[in-house]
XYZ file of C-alpha atoms in Angstrom:
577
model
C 4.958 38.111 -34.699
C 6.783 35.134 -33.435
C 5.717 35.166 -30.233
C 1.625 35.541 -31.388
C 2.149 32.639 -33.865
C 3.897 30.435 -31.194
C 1.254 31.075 -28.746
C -1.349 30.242 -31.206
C -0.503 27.396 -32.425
C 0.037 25.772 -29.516
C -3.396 26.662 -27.739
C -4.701 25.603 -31.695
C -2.870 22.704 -31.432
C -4.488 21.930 -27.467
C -7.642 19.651 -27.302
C -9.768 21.276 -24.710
C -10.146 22.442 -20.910
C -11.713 18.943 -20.340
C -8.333 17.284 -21.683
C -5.989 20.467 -20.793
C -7.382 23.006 -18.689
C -3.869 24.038 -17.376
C -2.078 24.324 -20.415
C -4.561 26.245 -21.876
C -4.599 28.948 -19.245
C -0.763 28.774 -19.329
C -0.339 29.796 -22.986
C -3.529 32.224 -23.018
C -1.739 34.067 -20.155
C 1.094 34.150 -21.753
C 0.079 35.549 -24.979
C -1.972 38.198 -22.964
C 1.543 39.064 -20.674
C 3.833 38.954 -23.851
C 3.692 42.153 -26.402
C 2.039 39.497 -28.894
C -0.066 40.854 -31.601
C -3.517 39.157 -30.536
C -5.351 39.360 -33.132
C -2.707 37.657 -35.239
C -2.580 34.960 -32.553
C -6.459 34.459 -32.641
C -6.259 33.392 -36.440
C -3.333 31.630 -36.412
C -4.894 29.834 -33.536
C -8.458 28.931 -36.142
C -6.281 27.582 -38.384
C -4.099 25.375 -36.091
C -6.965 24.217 -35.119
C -8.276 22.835 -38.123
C -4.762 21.836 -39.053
C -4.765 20.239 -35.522
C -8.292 18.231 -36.268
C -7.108 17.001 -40.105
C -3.840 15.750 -38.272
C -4.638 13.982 -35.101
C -2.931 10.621 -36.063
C 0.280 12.334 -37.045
C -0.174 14.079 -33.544
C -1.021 10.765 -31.764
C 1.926 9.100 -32.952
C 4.371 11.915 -32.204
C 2.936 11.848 -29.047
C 3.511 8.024 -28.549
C 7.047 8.541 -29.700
C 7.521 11.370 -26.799
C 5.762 9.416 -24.153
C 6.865 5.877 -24.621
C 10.917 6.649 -26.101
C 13.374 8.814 -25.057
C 11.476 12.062 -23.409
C 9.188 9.836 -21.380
C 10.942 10.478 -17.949
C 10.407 14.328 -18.420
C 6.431 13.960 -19.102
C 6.455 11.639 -16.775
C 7.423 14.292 -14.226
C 5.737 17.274 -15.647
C 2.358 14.789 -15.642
C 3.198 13.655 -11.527
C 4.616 17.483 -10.690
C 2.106 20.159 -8.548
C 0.273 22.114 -10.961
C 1.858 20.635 -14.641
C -0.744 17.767 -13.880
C -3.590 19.698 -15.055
C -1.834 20.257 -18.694
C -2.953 16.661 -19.683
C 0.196 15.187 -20.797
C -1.370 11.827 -20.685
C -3.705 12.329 -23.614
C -0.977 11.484 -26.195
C -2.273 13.920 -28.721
C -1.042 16.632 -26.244
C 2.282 16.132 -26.340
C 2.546 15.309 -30.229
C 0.181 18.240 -30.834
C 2.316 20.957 -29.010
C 5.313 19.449 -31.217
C 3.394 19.879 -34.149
C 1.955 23.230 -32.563
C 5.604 24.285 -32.415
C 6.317 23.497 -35.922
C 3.402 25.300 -37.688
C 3.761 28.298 -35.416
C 7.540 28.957 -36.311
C 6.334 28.615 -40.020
C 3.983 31.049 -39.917
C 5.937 33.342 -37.323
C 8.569 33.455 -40.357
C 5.674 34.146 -43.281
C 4.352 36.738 -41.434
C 7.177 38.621 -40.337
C 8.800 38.448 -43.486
C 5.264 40.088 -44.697
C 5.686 42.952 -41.937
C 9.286 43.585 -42.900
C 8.843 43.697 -46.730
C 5.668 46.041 -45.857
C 7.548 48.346 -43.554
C 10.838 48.633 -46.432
C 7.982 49.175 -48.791
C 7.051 51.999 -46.050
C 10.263 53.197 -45.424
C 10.677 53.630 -49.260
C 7.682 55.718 -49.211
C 8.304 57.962 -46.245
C 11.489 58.694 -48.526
C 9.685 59.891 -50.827
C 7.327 62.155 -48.305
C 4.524 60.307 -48.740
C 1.922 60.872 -45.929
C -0.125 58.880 -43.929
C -3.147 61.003 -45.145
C -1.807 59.474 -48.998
C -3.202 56.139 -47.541
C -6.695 54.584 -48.495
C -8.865 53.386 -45.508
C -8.678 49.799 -45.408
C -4.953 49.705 -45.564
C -4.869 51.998 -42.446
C -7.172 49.312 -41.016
C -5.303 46.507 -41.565
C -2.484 48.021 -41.047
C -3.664 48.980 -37.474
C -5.207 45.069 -36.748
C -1.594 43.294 -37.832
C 1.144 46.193 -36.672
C -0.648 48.727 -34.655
C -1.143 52.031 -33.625
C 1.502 54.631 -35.500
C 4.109 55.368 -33.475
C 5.912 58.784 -34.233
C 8.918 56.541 -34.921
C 9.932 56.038 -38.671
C 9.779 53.053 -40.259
C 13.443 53.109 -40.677
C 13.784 52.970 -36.909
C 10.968 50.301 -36.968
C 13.963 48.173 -39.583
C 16.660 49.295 -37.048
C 14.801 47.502 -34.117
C 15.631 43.886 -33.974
C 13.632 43.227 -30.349
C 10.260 44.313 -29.505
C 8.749 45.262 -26.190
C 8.733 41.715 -24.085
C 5.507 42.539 -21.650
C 2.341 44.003 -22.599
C 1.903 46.257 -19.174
C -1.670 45.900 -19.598
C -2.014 41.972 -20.122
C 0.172 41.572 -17.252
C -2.422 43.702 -15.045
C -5.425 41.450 -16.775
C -3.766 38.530 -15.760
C -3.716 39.265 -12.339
C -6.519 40.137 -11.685
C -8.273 37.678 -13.056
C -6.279 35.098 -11.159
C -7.426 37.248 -7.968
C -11.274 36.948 -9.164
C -10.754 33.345 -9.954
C -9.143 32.892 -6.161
C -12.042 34.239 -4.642
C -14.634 32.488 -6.942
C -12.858 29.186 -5.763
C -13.153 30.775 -1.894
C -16.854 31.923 -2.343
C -18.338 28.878 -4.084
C -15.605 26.076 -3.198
C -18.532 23.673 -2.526
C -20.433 24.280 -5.793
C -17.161 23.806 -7.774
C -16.316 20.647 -5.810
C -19.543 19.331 -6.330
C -19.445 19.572 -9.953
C -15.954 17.985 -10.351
C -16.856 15.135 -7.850
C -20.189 14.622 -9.938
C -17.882 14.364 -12.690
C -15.242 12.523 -11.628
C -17.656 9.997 -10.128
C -19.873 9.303 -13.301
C -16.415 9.074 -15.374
C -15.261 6.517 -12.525
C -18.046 4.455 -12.542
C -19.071 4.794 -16.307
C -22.289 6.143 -15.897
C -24.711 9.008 -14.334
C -23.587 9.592 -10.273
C -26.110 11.808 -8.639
C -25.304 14.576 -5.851
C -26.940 16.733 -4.326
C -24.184 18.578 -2.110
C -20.596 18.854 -1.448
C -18.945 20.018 2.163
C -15.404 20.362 1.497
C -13.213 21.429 5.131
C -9.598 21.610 3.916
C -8.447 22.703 7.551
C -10.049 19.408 8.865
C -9.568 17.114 5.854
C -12.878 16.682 5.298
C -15.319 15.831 2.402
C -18.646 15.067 2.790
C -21.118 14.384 -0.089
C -24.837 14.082 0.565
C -27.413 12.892 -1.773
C -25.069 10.457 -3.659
C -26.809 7.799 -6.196
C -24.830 5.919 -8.460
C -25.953 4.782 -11.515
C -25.630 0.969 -12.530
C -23.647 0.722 -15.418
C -25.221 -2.817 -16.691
C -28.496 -1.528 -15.959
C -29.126 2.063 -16.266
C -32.962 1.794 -14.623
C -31.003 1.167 -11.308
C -28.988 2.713 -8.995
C -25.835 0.008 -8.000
C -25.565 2.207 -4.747
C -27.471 5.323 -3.277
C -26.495 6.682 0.132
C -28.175 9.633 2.029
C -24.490 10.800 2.522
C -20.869 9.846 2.467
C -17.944 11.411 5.060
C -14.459 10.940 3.892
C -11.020 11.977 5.622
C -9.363 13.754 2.613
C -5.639 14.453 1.926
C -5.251 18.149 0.739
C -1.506 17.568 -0.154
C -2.023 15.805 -3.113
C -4.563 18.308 -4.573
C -1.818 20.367 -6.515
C -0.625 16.619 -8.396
C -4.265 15.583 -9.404
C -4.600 13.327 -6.736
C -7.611 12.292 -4.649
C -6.406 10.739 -1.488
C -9.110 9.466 1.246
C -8.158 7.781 4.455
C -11.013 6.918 5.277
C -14.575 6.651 3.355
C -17.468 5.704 5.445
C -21.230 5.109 4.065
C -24.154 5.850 5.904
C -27.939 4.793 5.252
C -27.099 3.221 1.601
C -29.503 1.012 -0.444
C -28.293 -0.793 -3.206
C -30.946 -2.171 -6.096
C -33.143 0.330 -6.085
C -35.012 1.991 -8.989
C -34.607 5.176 -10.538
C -37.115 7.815 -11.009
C -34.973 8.567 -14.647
C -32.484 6.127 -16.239
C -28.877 7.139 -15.944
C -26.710 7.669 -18.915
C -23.490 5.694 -19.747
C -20.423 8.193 -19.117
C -16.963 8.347 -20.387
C -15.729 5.868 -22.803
C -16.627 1.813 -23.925
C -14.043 0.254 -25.387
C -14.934 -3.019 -26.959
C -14.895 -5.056 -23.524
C -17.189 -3.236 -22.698
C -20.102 -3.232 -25.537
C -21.662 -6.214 -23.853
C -21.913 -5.127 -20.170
C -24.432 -7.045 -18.782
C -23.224 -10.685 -17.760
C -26.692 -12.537 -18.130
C -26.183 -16.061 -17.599
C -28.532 -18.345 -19.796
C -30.969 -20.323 -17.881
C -31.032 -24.374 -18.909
C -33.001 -27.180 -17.590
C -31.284 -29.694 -18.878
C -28.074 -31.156 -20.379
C -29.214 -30.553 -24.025
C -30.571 -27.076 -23.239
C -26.587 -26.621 -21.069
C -24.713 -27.860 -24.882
C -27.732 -25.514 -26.899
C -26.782 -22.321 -24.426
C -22.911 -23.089 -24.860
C -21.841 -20.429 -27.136
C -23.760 -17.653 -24.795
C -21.810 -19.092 -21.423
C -18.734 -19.094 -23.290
C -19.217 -15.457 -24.365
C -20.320 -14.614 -20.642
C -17.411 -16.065 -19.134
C -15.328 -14.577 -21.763
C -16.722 -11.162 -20.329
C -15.311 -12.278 -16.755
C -12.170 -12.849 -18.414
C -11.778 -9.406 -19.641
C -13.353 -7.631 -16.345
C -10.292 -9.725 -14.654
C -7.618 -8.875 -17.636
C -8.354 -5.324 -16.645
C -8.106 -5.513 -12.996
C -4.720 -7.659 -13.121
C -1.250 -5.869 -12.997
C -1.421 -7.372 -16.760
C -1.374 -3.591 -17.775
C 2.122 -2.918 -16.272
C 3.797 -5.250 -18.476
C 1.883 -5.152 -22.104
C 4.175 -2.531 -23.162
C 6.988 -5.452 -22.908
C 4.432 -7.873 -24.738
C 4.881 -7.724 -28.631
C 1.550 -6.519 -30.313
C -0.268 -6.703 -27.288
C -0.210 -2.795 -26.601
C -0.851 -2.323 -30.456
C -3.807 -4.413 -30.056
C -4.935 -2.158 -26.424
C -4.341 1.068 -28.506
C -6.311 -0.001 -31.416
C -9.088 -0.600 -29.258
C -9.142 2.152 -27.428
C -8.882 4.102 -30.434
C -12.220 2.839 -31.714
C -13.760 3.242 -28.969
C -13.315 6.627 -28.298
C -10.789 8.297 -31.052
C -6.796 9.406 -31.257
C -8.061 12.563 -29.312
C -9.066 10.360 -25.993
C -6.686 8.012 -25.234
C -4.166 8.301 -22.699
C -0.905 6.620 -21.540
C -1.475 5.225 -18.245
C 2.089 4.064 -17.741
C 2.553 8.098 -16.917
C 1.270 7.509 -13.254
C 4.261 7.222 -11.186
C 4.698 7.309 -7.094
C 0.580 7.336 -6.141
C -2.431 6.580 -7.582
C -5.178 9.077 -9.111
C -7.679 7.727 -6.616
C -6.528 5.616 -3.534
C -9.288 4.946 -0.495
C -7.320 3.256 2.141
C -10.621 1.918 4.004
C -14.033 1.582 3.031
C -16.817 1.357 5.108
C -20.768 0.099 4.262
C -22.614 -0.931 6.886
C -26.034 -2.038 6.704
C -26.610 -1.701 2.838
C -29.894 -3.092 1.847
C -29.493 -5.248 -1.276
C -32.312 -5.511 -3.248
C -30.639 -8.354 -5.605
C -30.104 -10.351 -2.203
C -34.100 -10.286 -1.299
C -33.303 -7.349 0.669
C -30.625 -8.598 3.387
C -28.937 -6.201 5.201
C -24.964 -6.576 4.168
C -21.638 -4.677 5.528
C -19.054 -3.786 3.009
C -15.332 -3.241 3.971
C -12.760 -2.433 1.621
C -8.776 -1.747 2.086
C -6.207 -0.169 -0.665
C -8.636 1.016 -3.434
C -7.483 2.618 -5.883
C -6.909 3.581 -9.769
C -3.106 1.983 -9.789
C -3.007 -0.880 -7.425
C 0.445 -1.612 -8.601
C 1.461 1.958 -6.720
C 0.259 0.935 -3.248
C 2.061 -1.072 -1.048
C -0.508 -3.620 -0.242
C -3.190 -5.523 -1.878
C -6.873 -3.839 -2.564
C -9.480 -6.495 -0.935
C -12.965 -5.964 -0.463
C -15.505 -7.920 1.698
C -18.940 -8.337 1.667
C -20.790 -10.367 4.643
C -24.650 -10.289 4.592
C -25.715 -9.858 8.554
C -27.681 -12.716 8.811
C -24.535 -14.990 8.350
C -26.053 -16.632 5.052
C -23.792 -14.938 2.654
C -19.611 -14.228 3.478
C -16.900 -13.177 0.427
C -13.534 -11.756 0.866
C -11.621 -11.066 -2.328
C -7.756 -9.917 -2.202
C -6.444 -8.757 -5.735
C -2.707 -9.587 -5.482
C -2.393 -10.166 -9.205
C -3.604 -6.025 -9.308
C -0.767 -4.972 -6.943
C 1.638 -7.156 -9.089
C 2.174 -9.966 -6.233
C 1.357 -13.714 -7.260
C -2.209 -14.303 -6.872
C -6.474 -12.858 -6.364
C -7.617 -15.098 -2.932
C -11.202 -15.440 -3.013
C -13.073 -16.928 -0.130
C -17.294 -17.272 -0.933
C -19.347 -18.944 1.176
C -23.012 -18.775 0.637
C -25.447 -20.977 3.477
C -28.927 -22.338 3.529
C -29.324 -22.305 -0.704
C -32.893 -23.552 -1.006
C -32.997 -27.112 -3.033
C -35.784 -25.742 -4.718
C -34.343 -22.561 -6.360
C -32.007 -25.183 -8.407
C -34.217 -27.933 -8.422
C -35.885 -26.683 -12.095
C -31.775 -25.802 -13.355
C -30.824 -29.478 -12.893
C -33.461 -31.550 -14.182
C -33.587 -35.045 -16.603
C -36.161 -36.406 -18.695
C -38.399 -32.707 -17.824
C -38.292 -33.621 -13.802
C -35.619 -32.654 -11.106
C -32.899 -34.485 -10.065
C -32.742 -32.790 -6.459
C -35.737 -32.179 -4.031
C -36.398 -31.063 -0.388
C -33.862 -29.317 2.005
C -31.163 -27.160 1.491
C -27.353 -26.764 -0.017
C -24.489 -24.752 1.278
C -21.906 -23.480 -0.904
C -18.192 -22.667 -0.629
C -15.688 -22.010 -2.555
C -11.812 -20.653 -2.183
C -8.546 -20.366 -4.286
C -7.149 -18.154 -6.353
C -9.656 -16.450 -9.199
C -7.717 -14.656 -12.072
C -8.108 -13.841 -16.063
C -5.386 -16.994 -17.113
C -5.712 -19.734 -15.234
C -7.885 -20.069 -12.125
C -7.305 -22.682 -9.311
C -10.487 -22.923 -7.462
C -12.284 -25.362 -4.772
C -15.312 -25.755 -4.551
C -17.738 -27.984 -1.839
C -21.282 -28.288 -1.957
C -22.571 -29.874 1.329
C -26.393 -31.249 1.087
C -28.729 -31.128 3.717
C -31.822 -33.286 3.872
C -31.830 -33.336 0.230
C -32.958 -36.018 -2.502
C -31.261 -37.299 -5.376
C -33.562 -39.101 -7.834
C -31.371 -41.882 -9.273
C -32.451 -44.609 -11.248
C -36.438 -43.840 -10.297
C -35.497 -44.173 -6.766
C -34.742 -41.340 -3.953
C -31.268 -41.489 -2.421
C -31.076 -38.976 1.106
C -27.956 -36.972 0.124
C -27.784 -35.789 4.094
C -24.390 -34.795 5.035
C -22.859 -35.114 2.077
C -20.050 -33.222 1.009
C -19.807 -32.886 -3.345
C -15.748 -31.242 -3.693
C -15.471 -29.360 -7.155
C -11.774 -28.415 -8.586
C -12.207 -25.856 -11.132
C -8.603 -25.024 -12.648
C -7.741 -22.623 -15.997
C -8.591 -19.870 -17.985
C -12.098 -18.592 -16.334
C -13.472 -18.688 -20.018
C -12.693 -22.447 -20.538
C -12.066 -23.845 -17.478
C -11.757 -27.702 -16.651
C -14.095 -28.690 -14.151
C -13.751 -31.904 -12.079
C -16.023 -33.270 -9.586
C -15.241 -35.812 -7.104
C -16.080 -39.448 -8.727
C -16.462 -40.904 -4.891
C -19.850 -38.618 -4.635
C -20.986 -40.114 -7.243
C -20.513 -43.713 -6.680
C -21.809 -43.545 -3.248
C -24.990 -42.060 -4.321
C -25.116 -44.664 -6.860
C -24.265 -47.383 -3.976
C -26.988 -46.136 -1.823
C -29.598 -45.708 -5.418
C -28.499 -49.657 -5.327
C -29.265 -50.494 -1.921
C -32.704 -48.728 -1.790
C -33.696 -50.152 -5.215
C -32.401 -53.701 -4.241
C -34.192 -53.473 -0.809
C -37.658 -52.419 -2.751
C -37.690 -55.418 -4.681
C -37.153 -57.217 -1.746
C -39.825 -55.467 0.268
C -42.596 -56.032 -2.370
C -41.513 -59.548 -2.502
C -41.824 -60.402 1.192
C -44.757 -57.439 0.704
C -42.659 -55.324 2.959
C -43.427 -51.470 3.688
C -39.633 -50.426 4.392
C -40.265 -46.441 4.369
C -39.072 -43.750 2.501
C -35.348 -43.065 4.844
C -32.571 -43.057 2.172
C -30.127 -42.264 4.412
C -27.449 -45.139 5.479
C -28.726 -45.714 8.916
C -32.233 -45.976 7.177
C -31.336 -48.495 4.699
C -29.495 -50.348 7.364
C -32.806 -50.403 9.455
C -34.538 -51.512 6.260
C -32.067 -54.808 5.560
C -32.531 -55.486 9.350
C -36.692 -55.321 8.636
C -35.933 -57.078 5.573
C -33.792 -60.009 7.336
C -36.302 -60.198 9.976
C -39.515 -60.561 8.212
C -37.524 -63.126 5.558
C -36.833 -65.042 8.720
C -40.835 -64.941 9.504
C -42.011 -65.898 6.263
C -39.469 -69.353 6.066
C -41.047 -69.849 9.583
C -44.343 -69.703 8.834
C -43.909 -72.348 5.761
């Protein structure tokens, strides 16, 4: 009786396969391998389960108590240990639930046998008194066969003399082996049709939303995974795929299987597009926690200054967006449990977002990340969003815990027509002291900012081209960032008059939180292109005094030539009076 309302309480008190697939098997094999009374179990397991469901705060905070006090080195083990990593210990409802699990199924362990030992003296009392079974009215045979079970020949008295049951139900034990043997060979026979569907959804709960796949070759002998067909889903725009590949080869590590862990060596891409419609939309997967309700970062376009102060409130809230995608990539995590309220405020969210029954404790993952891809591979990706130029992706030290691997996860993206080049090292993720970001973008036509940066309804810059760079250290807090815009062949209207901005180099220093960040631009730019404004607009006067055609070259040399035409045809004119 114990042992059936144990076991049933605990699977009662268990969220799921998709939270705890291995603890659920554990207990259900038990309780078929134990001399449990089953159907005693099954009920007691209903009702732990709505006790369970009624409960899940009080479980959720018993399991924060187990996980984050005293007990948290042993889950931490069982949750990093071969096998005990499928039991979901990181769900904190598990934990607290099996306590409570524990609690209810003593209780009703002790109602229940204290029923079946007052009904056996009540028995015993009548066996006494030669009372046979044929005495007995049907139902109570039937129940009495469900809850104690077949007659034995025994006498109840012998049944009160008996303080220990049989331990092993024979015949459970035989179930229970076999069906581990059919479930061996069902992994065996269709290995790649389970791998599939646990890549599919491991992948769409990675990326937050719908991953296609067609197939799944998994070699174990060679370390070898190779998915064809793959199409992921864009997150901040579900009518797009953010990457589809005809198929991706990775060299897989088949030691860390057993521990829950997905180890590549290597992951190389071939034939991928990125940008391209779907035939369907994908579906958001897995949960959004409020960081997330506003996933797409649309910047507001402005032609102006007063359009720039009307759209402030929306780039504030955008950047504020890029703040929290940067929070959450930052080793921030590793430390908030030191940070008063700051966890209480993480929890909270998460708890909105997706309920007690969801949340895990991420501070659980110890020695190795879930995920880690030591080198990534994309060559030849056509980006739609980049007017179809053919980039190569390379990424190092990917992975689900940065903070676990030993150096820094960067990623680079170079377009192969030399126009676009980024490199991006998150330190801060692996806990060392800064992000490094390095973006160059060349050849920016003047023309594709010329109707962003306008005054009085007409454009400040015309003609030619811009290049871009900009490097420092990107993070959450407080960015340190320059920035240099070189101009080629490109116009400044200033004062009514065209300056030639040729060669010019604009520095930017963007320093502090990436949300409200303090922006300085060098004042010498400035003051030379109002210098040369100056000169042009000075010599123009000039010219239509002398009546003077001095050209259109704004440039320094070209002003210079147009003083010396300027000298030389004053000279002229005092000659000819």
């Amino acid at each position: 009786m114990y042992a059936a309302a144990s076991l049933g309480a605990f699977i009662g008190f268990t969220p799921g396969l998709d939270h705890s697939p291995g603890l659920i098997l554990f207990w259900s094999f038990l309780l078929l391998i134990l001399n449990a009374n089953l159907f005693l179990a099954g009920l007691i397991g209903l009702l732990s389960k709505l006790i369970y469901l009624l409960t899940l705060p009080v479980a959720f905070s018993l399991g924060r108590f187990l996980i984050e006090g005293p007990t948290q080195g042993l889950f931490s083990s069982l949750y990093n240990g071969p096998v005990t990593a499928y039991f979901g210990l990181d769900y904190y409802v598990v934990p607290g639930g099996q306590l409570l699990g524990l609690f209810v199924g003593i209780a009703f362990g002790y109602l229940f046998s204290r029923g079946l030992k007052g009904y056996r003296n009540k028995m015993a009392k009548r066996e006494s008194e030669r009372e046979g079974p044929s005495q007995k009215k049907a139902w109570v045979k039937t129940m009495e066969f469900i809850f104690v079970g077949k007659k034995s020949k025994k006498s109840y008295d012998d049944f009160l003399a008996r303080k220990v049951g049989y331990p092993i139900r024979v015949l459970g034990l035989i179930i229970v082996v076999v069906f581990g043997c059919i479930l061996y060979g069902a992994t065996i026979l269709f290995s790649d049709a389970v791998i599939a569907s646990m890549a599919r959804d491991g992948l769409s709960n990675a990326n937050g939303a719908t991953v296609d796949l067609e197939s799944v070759n998994l070699n174990l002998d060679e370390g070898k995974l190779e998915l064809l067909g793959i199409a992921f889903a864009d997150p901040n725009n579900l009518e797009t795929d953010i990457m589809r590949a005809k198929r991706i080869v990775a060299d897989v590590s088949a030691a860390d299987i057993l521990r829950k862990r997905f180890s590549m060596d290597k992951l190389v891409v071939d034939t991928a597009t990125s940008g391209e419609s779907r035939s369907s939309p994908g579906k958001h997967v897995g949960p959004r926690y409020d960081s997330d309700q506003k996933p797409v970062l649309e910047m507001p376009d402005f032609k102006d200054l007063d359009s720039v102060i009307e759209n402030g409130k929306v780039w504030k809230e955008r950047l504020a967006q890029v703040r929290r995608w940067l929070d959450r990539i930052s080793s921030a995590k590793q430390d908030i449990l030191k940070t008063p309220g700051k966890w209480e405020e993480e929890l909270a969210s998460r708890i909105r977002a997706v309920g007690h029954a969801n949340v895990k404790a991420d501070m659980l993952t110890q020695d190795s990340p879930l995920v880690l891809i030591r080198n990534f591979e994309a060559f030849g990706v056509e980006a739609k969003q980049l007017e179809g130029r053919l980039i190569d992706i390379e990424g190092n030290n990917l992975s689900t815990h940065p903070h676990l691997v030993q150096d820094s996860p960067s990623i680079s993206i170079n377009s192969q027509d030399g126009i676009i080049k980024a490199a991006l090292s998150l330190g801060l993720a692996a806990g060392r002291d800064k992000n490094d970001l390095d973006f160059a973008y060349k050849n920016i036509p003047t023309s594709a900012l010329a109707e962003t940066v306008q005054a009085d309804g007409k454009p400040l810059l015309g003609g030619g081209s811009i290049d871009f760079k900009i490097t420092g250290d990107l993070n959450a807090v407080d960015s340190d960032l320059l920035g240099e815009a070189t101009f080629k062949d490109v116009n400044l209207m200033v004062a009514g008059s065209q300056v030639n901005l040729n060669g010019m180099e604009l520095p930017i220093h963007i320093r502090g939180p990436i949300d409200s960040p303090s922006i300085k631009m060098d004042t010498d730019f400035l003051q030379n292109a109002l210098k040369q404004a100056g000169k042009k607009k000075l010599l123009e006067k000039a010219g239509e005094e002398l009546g003077i055609d001095l050209g259109d070259d704004t440039s320094s040399e070209g002003l210079k030539k147009a003083a010396e035409g300027l000298l030389g045809g004053f000279l002229n004119k005092k000659k000819d009076e």
